[in-house]
Coordinates of C-alpha atoms in Angstrom, one line a residue:
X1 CA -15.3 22.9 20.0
X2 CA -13.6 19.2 19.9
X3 CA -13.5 19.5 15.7
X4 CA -10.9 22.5 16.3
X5 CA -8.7 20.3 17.4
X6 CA -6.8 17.7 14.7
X7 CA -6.8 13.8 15.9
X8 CA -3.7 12.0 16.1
X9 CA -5.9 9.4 14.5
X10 CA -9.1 8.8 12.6
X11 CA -11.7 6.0 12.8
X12 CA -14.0 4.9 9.8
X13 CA -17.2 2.8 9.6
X14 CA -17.3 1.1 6.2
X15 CA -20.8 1.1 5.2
X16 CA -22.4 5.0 4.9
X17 CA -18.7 6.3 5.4
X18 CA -16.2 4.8 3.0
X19 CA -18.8 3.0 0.5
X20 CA -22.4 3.8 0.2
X21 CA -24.1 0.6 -0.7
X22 CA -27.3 0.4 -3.4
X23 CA -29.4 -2.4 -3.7
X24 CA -29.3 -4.4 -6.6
X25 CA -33.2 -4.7 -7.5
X26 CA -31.7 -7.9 -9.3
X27 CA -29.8 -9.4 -6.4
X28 CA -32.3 -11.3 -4.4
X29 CA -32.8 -13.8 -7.4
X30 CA -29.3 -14.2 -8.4
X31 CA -28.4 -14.6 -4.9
X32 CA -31.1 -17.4 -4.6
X33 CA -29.9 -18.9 -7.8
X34 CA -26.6 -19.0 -6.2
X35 CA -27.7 -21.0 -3.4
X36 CA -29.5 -23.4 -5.3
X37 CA -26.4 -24.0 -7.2
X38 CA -24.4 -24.5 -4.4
X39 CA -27.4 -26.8 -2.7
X40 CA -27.2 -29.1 -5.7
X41 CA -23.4 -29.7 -5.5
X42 CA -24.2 -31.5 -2.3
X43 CA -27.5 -33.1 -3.8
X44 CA -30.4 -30.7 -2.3
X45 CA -33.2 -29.2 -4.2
X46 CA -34.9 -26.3 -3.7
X47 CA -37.0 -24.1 -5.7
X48 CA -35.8 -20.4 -6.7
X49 CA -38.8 -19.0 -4.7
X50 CA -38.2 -21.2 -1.2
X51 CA -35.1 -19.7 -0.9
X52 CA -35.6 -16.4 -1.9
X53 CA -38.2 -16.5 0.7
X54 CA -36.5 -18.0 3.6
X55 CA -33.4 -15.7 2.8
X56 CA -36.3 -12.5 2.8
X57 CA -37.4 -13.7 5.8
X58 CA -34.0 -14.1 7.5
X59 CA -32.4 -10.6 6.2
X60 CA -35.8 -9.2 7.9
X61 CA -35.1 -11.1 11.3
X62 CA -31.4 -10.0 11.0
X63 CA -32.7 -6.8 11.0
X64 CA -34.6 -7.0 14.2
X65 CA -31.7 -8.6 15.4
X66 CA -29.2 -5.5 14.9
X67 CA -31.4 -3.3 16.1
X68 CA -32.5 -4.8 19.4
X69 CA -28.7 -5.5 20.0
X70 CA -27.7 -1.6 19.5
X71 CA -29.5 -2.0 23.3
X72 CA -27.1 -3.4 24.7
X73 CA -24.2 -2.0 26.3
X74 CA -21.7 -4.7 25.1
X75 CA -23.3 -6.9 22.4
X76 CA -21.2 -9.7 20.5
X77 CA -21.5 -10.7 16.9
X78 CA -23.1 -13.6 15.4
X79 CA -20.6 -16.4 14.0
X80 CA -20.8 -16.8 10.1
X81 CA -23.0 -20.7 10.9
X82 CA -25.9 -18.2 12.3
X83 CA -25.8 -15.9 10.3
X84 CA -26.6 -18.4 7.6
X85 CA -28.1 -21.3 9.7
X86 CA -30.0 -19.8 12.2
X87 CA -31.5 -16.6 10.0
X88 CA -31.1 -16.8 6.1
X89 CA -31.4 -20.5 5.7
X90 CA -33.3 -21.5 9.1
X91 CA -36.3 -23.0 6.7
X92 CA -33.9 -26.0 5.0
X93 CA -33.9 -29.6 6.7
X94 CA -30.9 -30.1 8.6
X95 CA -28.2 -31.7 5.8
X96 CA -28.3 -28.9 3.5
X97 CA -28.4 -26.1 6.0
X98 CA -25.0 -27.6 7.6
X99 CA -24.0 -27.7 3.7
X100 CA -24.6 -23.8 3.4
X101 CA -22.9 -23.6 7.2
X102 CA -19.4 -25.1 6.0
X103 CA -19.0 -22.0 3.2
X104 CA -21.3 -19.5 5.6
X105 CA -17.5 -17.0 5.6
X106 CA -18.0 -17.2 1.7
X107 CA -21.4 -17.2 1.0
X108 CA -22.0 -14.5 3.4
X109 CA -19.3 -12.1 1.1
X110 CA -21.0 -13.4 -1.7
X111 CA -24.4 -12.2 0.1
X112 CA -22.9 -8.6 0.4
X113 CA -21.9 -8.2 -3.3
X114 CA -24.6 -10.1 -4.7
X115 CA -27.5 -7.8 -2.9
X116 CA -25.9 -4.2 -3.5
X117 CA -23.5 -2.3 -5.0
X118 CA -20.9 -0.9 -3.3
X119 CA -20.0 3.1 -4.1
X120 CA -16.7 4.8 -3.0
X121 CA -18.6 7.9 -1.4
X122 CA -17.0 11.3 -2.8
X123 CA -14.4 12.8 -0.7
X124 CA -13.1 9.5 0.4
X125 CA -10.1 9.1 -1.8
X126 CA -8.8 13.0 -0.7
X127 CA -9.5 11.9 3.2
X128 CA -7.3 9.4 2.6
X129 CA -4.7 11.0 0.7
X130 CA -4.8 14.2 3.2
X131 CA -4.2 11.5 5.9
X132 CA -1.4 9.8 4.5
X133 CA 0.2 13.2 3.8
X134 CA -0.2 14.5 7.4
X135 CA 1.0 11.2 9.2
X136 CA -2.6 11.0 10.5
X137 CA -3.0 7.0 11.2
X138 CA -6.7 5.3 9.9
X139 CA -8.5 2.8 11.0
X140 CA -11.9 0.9 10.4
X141 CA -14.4 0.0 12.8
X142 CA -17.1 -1.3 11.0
X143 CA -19.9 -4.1 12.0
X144 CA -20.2 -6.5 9.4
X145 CA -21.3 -10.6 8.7
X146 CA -18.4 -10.4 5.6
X147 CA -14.8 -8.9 6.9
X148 CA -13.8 -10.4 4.2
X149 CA -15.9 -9.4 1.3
X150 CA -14.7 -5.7 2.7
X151 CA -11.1 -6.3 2.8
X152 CA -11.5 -7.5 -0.9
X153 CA -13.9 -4.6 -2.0
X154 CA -10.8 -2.6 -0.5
X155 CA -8.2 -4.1 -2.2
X156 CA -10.2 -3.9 -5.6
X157 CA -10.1 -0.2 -4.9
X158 CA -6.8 0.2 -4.1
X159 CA -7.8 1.2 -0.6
X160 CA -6.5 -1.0 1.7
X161 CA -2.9 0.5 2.0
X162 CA -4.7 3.6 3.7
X163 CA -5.3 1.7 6.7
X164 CA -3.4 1.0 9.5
X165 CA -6.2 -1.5 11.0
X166 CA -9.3 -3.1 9.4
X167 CA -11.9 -4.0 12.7
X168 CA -14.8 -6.1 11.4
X169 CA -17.2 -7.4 14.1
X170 CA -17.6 -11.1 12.4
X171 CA -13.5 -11.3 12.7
X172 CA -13.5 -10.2 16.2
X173 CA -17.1 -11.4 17.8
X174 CA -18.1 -8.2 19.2
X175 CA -20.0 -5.3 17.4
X176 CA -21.0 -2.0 17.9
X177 CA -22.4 0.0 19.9
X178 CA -20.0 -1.8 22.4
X179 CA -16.5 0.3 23.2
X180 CA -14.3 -2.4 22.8
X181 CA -14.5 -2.0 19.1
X182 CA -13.3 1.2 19.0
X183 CA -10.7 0.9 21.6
X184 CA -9.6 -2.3 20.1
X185 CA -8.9 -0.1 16.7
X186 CA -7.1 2.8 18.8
X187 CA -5.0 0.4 20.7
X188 CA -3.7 -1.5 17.2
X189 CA -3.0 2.1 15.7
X190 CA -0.7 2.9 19.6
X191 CA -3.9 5.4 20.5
X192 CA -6.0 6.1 22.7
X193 CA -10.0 6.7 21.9
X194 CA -9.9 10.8 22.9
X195 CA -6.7 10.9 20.5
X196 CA -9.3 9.6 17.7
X197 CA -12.5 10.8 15.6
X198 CA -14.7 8.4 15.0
X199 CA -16.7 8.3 11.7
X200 CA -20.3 7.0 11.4
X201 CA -23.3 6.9 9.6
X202 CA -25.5 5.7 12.5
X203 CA -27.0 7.0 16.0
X204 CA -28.0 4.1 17.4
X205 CA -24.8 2.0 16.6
X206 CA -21.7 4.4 15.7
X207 CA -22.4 7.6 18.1
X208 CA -23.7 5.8 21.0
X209 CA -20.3 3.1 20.6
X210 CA -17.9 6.3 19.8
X211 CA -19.6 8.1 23.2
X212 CA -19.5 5.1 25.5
X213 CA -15.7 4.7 24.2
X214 CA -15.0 8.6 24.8
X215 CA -13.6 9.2 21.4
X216 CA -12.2 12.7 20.7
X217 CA -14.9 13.8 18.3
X218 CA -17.9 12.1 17.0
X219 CA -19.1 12.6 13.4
X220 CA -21.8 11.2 10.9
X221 CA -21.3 11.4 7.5
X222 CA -25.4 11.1 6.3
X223 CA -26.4 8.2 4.8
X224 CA -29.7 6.5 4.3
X225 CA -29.4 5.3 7.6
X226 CA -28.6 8.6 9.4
X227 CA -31.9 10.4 10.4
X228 CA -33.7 7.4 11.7
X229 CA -32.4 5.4 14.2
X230 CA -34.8 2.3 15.6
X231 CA -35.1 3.6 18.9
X232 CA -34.4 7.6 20.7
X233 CA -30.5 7.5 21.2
X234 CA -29.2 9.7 24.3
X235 CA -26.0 10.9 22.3
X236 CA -25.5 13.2 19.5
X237 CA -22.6 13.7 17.4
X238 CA -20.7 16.8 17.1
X239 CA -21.1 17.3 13.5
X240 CA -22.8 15.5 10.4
X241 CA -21.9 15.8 6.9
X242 CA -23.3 15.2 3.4
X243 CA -20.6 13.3 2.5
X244 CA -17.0 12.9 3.6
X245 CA -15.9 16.2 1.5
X246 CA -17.2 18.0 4.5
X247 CA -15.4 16.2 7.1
X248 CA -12.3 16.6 4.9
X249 CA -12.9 20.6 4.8
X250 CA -12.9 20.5 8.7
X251 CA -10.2 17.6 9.1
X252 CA -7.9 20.4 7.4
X253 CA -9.0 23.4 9.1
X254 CA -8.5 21.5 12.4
X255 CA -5.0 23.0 14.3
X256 CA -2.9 20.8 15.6
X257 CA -2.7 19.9 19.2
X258 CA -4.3 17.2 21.9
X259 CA -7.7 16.9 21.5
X260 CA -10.3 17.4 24.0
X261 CA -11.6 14.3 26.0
X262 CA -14.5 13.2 25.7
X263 CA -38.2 -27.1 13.5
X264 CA -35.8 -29.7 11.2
X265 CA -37.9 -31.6 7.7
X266 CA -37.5 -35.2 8.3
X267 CA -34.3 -36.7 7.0
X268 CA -33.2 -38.0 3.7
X269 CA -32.2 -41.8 2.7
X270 CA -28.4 -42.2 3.0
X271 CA -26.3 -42.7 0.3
X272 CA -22.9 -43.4 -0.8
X273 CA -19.7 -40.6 -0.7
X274 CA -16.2 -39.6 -0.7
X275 CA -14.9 -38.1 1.9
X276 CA -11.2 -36.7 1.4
X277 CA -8.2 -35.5 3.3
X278 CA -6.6 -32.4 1.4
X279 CA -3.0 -32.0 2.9
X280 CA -0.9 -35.5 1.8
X281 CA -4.0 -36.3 -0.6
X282 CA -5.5 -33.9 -2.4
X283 CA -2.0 -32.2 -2.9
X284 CA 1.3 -32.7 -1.4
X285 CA 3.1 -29.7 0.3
X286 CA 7.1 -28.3 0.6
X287 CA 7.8 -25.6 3.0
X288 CA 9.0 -22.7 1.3
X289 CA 10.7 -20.5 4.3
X290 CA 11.5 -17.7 1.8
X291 CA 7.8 -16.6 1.4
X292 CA 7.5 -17.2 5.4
X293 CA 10.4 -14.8 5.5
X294 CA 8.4 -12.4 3.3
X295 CA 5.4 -12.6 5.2
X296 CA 7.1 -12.0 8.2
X297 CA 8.3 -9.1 6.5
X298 CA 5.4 -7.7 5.7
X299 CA 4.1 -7.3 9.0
X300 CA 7.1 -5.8 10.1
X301 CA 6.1 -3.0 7.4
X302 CA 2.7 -2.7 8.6
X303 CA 3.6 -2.8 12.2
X304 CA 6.6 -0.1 11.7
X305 CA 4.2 2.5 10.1
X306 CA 2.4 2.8 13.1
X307 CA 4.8 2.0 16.1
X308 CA 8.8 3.4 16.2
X309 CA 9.6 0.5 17.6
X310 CA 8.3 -2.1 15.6
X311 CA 10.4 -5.5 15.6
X312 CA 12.6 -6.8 12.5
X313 CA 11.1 -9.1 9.9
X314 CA 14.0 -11.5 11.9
X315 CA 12.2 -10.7 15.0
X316 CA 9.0 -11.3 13.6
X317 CA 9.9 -14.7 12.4
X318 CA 11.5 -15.9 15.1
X319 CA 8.1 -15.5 17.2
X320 CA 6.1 -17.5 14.6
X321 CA 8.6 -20.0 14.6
X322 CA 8.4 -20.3 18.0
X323 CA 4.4 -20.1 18.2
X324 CA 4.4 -23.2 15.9
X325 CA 6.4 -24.9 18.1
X326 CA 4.2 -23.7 21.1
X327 CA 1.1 -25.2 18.6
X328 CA 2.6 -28.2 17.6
X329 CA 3.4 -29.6 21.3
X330 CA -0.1 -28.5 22.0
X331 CA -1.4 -31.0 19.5
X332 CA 0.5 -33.4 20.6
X333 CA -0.5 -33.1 24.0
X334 CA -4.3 -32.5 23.1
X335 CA -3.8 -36.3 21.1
X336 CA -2.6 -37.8 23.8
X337 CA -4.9 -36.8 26.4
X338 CA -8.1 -37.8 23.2
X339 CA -6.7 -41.0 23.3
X340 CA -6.5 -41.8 26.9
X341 CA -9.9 -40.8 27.2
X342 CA -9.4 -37.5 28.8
X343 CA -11.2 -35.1 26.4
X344 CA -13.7 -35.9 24.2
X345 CA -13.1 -33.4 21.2
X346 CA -9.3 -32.4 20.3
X347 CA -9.6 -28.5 19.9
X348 CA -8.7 -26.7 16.8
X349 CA -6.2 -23.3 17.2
X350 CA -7.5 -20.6 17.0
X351 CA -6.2 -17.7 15.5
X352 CA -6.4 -15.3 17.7
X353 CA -4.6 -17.5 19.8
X354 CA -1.7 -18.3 17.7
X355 CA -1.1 -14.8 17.1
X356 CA -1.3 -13.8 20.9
X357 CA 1.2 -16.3 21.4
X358 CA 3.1 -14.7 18.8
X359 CA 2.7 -11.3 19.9
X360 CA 3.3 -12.2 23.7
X361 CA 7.1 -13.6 21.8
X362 CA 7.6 -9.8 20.7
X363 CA 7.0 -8.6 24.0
X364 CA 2.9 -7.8 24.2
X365 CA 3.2 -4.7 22.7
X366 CA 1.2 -5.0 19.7
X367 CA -1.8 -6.9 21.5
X368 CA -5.0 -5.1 20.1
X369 CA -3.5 -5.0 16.0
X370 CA -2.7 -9.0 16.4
X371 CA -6.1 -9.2 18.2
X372 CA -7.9 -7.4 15.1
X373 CA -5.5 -9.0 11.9
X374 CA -5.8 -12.4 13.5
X375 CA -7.9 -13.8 11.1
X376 CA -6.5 -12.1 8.3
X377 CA -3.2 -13.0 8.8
X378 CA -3.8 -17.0 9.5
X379 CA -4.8 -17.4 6.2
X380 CA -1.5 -15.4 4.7
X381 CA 0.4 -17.4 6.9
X382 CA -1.6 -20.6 5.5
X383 CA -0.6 -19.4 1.9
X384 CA 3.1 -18.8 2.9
X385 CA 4.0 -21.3 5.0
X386 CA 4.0 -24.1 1.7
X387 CA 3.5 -24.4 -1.4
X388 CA 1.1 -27.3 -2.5
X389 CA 1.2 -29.3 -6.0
X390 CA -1.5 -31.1 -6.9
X391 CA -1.7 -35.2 -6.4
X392 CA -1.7 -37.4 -10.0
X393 CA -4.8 -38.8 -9.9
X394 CA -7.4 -36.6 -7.9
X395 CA -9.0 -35.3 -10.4
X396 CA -9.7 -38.9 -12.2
X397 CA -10.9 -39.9 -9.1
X398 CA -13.1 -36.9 -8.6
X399 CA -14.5 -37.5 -12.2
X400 CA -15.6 -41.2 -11.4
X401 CA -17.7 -39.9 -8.1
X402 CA -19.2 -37.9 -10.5
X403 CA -20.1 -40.4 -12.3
X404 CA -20.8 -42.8 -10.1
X405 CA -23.2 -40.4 -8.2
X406 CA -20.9 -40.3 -5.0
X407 CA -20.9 -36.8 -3.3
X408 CA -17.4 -35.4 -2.0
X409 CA -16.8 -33.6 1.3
X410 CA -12.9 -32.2 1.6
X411 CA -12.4 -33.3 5.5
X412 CA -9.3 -31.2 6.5
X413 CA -7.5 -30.2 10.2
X414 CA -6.2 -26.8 8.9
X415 CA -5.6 -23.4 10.4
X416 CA -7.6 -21.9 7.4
X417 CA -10.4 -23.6 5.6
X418 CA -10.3 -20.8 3.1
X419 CA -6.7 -21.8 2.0
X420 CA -8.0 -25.2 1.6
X421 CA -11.2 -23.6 -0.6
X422 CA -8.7 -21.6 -2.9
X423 CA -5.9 -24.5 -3.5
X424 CA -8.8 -26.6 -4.7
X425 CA -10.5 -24.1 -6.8
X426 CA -6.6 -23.4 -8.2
X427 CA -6.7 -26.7 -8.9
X428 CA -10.3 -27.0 -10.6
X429 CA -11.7 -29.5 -8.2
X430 CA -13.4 -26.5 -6.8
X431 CA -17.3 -28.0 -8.9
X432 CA -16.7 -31.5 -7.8
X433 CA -17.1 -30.7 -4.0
X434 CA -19.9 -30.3 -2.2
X435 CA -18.6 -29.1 0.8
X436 CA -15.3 -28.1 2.7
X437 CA -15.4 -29.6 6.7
X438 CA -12.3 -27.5 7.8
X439 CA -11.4 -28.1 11.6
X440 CA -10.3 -24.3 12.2
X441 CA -14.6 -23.3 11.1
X442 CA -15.9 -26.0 13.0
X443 CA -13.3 -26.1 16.2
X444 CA -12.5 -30.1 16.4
X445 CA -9.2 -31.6 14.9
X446 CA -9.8 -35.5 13.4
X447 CA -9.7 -37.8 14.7
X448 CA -12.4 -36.4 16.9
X449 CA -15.5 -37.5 15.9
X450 CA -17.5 -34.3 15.2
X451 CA -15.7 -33.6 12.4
X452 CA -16.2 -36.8 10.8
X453 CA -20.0 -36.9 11.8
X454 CA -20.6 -33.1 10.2
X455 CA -19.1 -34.8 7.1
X456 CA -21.5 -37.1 7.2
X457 CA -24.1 -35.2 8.1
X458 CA -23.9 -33.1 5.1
X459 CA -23.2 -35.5 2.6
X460 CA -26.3 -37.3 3.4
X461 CA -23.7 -40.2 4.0
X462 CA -24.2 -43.7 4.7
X463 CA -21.5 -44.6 7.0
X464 CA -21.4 -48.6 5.5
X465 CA -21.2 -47.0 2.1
X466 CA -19.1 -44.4 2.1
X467 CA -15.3 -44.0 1.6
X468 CA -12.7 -42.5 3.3
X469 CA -9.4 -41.2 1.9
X470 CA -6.5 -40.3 4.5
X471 CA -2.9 -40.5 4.6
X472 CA -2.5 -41.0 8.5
X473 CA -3.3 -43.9 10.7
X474 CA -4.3 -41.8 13.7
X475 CA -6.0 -38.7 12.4
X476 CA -7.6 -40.3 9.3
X477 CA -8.0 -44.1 10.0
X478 CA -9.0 -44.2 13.5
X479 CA -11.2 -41.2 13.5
X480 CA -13.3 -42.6 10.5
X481 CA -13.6 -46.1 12.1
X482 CA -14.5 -44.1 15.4
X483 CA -17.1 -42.6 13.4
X484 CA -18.9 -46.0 12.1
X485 CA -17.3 -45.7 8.6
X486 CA -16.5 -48.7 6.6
X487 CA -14.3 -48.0 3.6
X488 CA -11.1 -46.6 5.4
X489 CA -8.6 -46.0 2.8
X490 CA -4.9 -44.6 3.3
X491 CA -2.6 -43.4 0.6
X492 CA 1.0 -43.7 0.4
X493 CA 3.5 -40.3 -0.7
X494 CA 2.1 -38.4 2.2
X495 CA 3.6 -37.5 5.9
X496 CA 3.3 -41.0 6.9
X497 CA 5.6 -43.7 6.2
X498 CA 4.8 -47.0 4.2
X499 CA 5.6 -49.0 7.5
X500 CA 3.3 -47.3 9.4
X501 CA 0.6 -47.7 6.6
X502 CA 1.2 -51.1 6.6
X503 CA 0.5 -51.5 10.3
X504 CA -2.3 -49.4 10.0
X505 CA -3.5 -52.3 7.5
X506 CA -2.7 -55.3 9.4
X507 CA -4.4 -53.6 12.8
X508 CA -7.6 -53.1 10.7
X509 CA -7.7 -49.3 11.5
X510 CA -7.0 -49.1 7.5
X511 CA -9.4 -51.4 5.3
X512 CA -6.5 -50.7 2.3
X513 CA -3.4 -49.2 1.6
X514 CA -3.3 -47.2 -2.3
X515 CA -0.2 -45.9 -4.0
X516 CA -2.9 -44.0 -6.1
X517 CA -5.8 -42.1 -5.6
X518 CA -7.0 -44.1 -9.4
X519 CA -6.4 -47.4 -7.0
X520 CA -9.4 -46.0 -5.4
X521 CA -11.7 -45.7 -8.5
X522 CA -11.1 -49.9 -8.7
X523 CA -12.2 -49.9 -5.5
X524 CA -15.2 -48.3 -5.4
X525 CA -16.2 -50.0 -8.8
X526 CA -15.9 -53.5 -7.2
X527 CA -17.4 -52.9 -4.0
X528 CA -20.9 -51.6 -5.6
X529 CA -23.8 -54.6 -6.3
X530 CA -25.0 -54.2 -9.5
X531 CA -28.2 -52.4 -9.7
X532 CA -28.0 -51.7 -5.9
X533 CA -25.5 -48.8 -5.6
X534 CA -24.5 -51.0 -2.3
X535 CA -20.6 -50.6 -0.9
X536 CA -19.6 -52.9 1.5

């Protein structure tokens, strides 16, 4: 029998395996009341009991969706916008929907928490433990519309150190049943599937995706979820459990040795806004190379428990140096080629593709874990790369579109829109914006327009009345004149000089030139007829 045999490595579903999940009889309402809140920031309201219906009636059709794509052989994930756009929120008119889309990666962790609890199942702490005592690598291969509301349940837990690999199906766009998941898990842990277990709590999903994937040893631990499957399933596992205590007992009583093989409302009148550069605006930025250093260091841990011939932290950040190189003559080239005409949107990097370029610098050997901790690691490297102090001023400013009834949209090219999110909440501005456009969730860099005009779009924005606040020419200036807006407003202190401001002026790509983000606040004040709310 394969269970005789000890795996060189072990595979773990989240859900039914290392938490069992309860539903909150209270969570559909505070989860609505959530939404509404977040609705109203941008100016939308909705009734408790429309969106606790739309969001019943999505969750249902999400359902139907999972289990009609456990037919097929390789099915992909839905992105974090359908999840929310095209299934919980689908009923909304189109502005607040894109609202909800520009924080669908945190409203969907917010979703998970919100609607159950999560349980560390009995037995799981031991497994772990036994695991970490016998050099056994573990992984996760878990589907899931909120990576990241796992990797934080983990870290709450003090579970995440037991794992060598966290593979989440929204993070890599693929989910089970299909193989790759698995061997993308047992490639990042230097294994091969029949060197693994794999560890469910489904037939239709885990045991069909641990059998097409020709893991070593398929198990269930039983879950609410376990003894029936949507549809007959042609595979059966080799052993299910109560709980992981029992897949402990036989993980320990396993010898040593190679294991076997086997329709949109109508729209809304426009109105007046702010939209707002963060980086060079909302905060200025030094590098700080000794927390790179760190982080690079860090992975060189990581990597070095699971391969013997892991690189150096030196080695490590050497080939982010040199992949940030590789990205920055890529934006200068993709620029160039949006202002001659040649391409219509410039293209945001991806992470994935940064950190291939950095593991291709180390050789290719670490493909699959680079592959799997993409997104996880852009947004360390977002944190690490700078620190950011806030600009004198924002918040003032913030307070007068308040007050003046102006919603604000944070318009920002950034490798990680959640760094942007958690250096604005840090800073408390966090209430006074209705929405984060980041170009890394939406895939265009300003000064394409699509950025600008999903701005827009969500803030309801009249282009002849609305304000832009930039510190570049190009990027910020351009793009929002490209994009019909009036009010084109760069600031000074930034990563542009005060010459090139002043050209920007001149040129009329700027409308004005602020030493202050307060300068603004006169502005605005001036510009709007009184009793009309009208900006020229």
């Amino acid at each position: 029998m394969t269970l005789h045999r000890r795996p060189q490595g072990l595979l773990l579903d989240f859900g039914g395996v290392i938490f069992e999940t309860r539903k909150r009889p209270e969570g559909p309402l505070e989860l609505a009341h959530h939404v509404r809140a977040l609705l109203e920031g941008g100016g939308y309201e909705f009734g408790v009991d429309t969106l606790m219906t739309s969001m019943a009636a999505g969750r249902a059709a999400l359902r139907h969706w999972k289990h009609a794509s456990s037919r097929r052989p390789e099915p992909t994930e839905l992105s974090h916008h359908e999840v929310v756009g095209e299934f919980l929120l689908a009923d909304l008119p189109e502005g607040a929907r894109r609202l909800a889309i520009a924080e669908a990666a945190e409203l969907l962790a917010t979703v998970s928490v919100t609607l159950s609890d999560h349980i560390v199942r009995p037995g799981i702490v031991e497994l772990l433990e036994f695991c970490r005592d016998e050099a056994i690598p573990v992984g996760i291969v878990s589907n899931a519309h909120a990576g990241l509301c796992h990797r934080r349940l983990l870290d709450e837990h003090g579970l995440a150190d037991h794992f060598g690999v966290q593979v989440y199906s929204d993070e890599v766009g693929i989910r089970k049943p299909n193989p790759r998941m698995i061997e993308l898990a047992t490639e990042a842990l230097g294994l091969t599937p029949a060197e693994t277990w794999y560890v469910g709590d489904t037939q239709d999903r885990d045991v069909v995706a641990g059998r097409r994937a020709g893991v070593g040893a398929m198990v269930l631990t039983r879950s609410k979820h376990t003894d029936n499957p949507p549809f007959a399933v042609p595979y059966v596992a080799d052993a299910v459990f109560d709980d992981p205590r029992g897949l402990l007992d036989t993980l320990a009583a396993a010898k040593p040795g190679p294991p076997l093989r086997i329709a949109p409302s109508a729209a809304p009148a426009l109105r007046p806004a702010l939209l707002i550069d963060h980086g060079g605006v909302i905060s200025t930025s030094k590098p700080t190379p000794a927390a790179l250093d760190a982080f690079a260091g860090d992975i060189a841990g990581r990597l070095g428990q699971l391969h013997d011939d892991a690189p150096s932290p030196a080695t490590i950040r050497a080939a982010i140096d040199r992949a940030r190189e590789r990205h920055g003559n890529n934006k200068r080239a993709w620029l160039s080629q949006f202002r001659s005409g040649d391409i219509e949107t410039i293209p945001e990097l991806r992470p994935h593709d940064f950190w291939a370029d950095v593991d291709a610098a180390l050789g290719s050997r670490f493909s699959a874990w680079f592959f799997a901790e993409a997104t996880d690691l852009m947004v360390r490297f977002a944190r690490a790369k700078t620190a950011r102090t806030l600009r004198p001023g924002i918040g003032e400013l913030f307070a007068a579109c308040r007050r003046r009834g102006l919603g604000i949209v944070v318009v920002s090219n950034t490798v990680s829109g959640r760094v942007v999110r958690s250096e604005c909440a840090r800073h408390g501005l966090d209430a006074d914006v209705a929405a984060f456009v980041c170009s890394d969730e939406i895939g265009a860099r300003k000064p394409s327009p699509t950025i600008f005009h999903e701005a827009l779009t969500i803030a309801q924005a009249d282009p002849d009345r609305t304000w832009f606040l930039g510190d570049k020419p190009i990027n910020d200036a351009d793009g929002a004149r490209a994009a019909g807006i009036t009010n084109r407003v760069l600031i000074r202190g930034g990563s542009t000089d005060d010459a090139a401001l002043d050209r920007a002026l001149i040129e009329g790509s700027a409308t004005h030139v602020v030493d202050s983000p307060t300068e603004l606040i006169d502005l605005i004040a001036a510009a709007i007829t009184p009793g009309k709310e009208r900006v020229s």
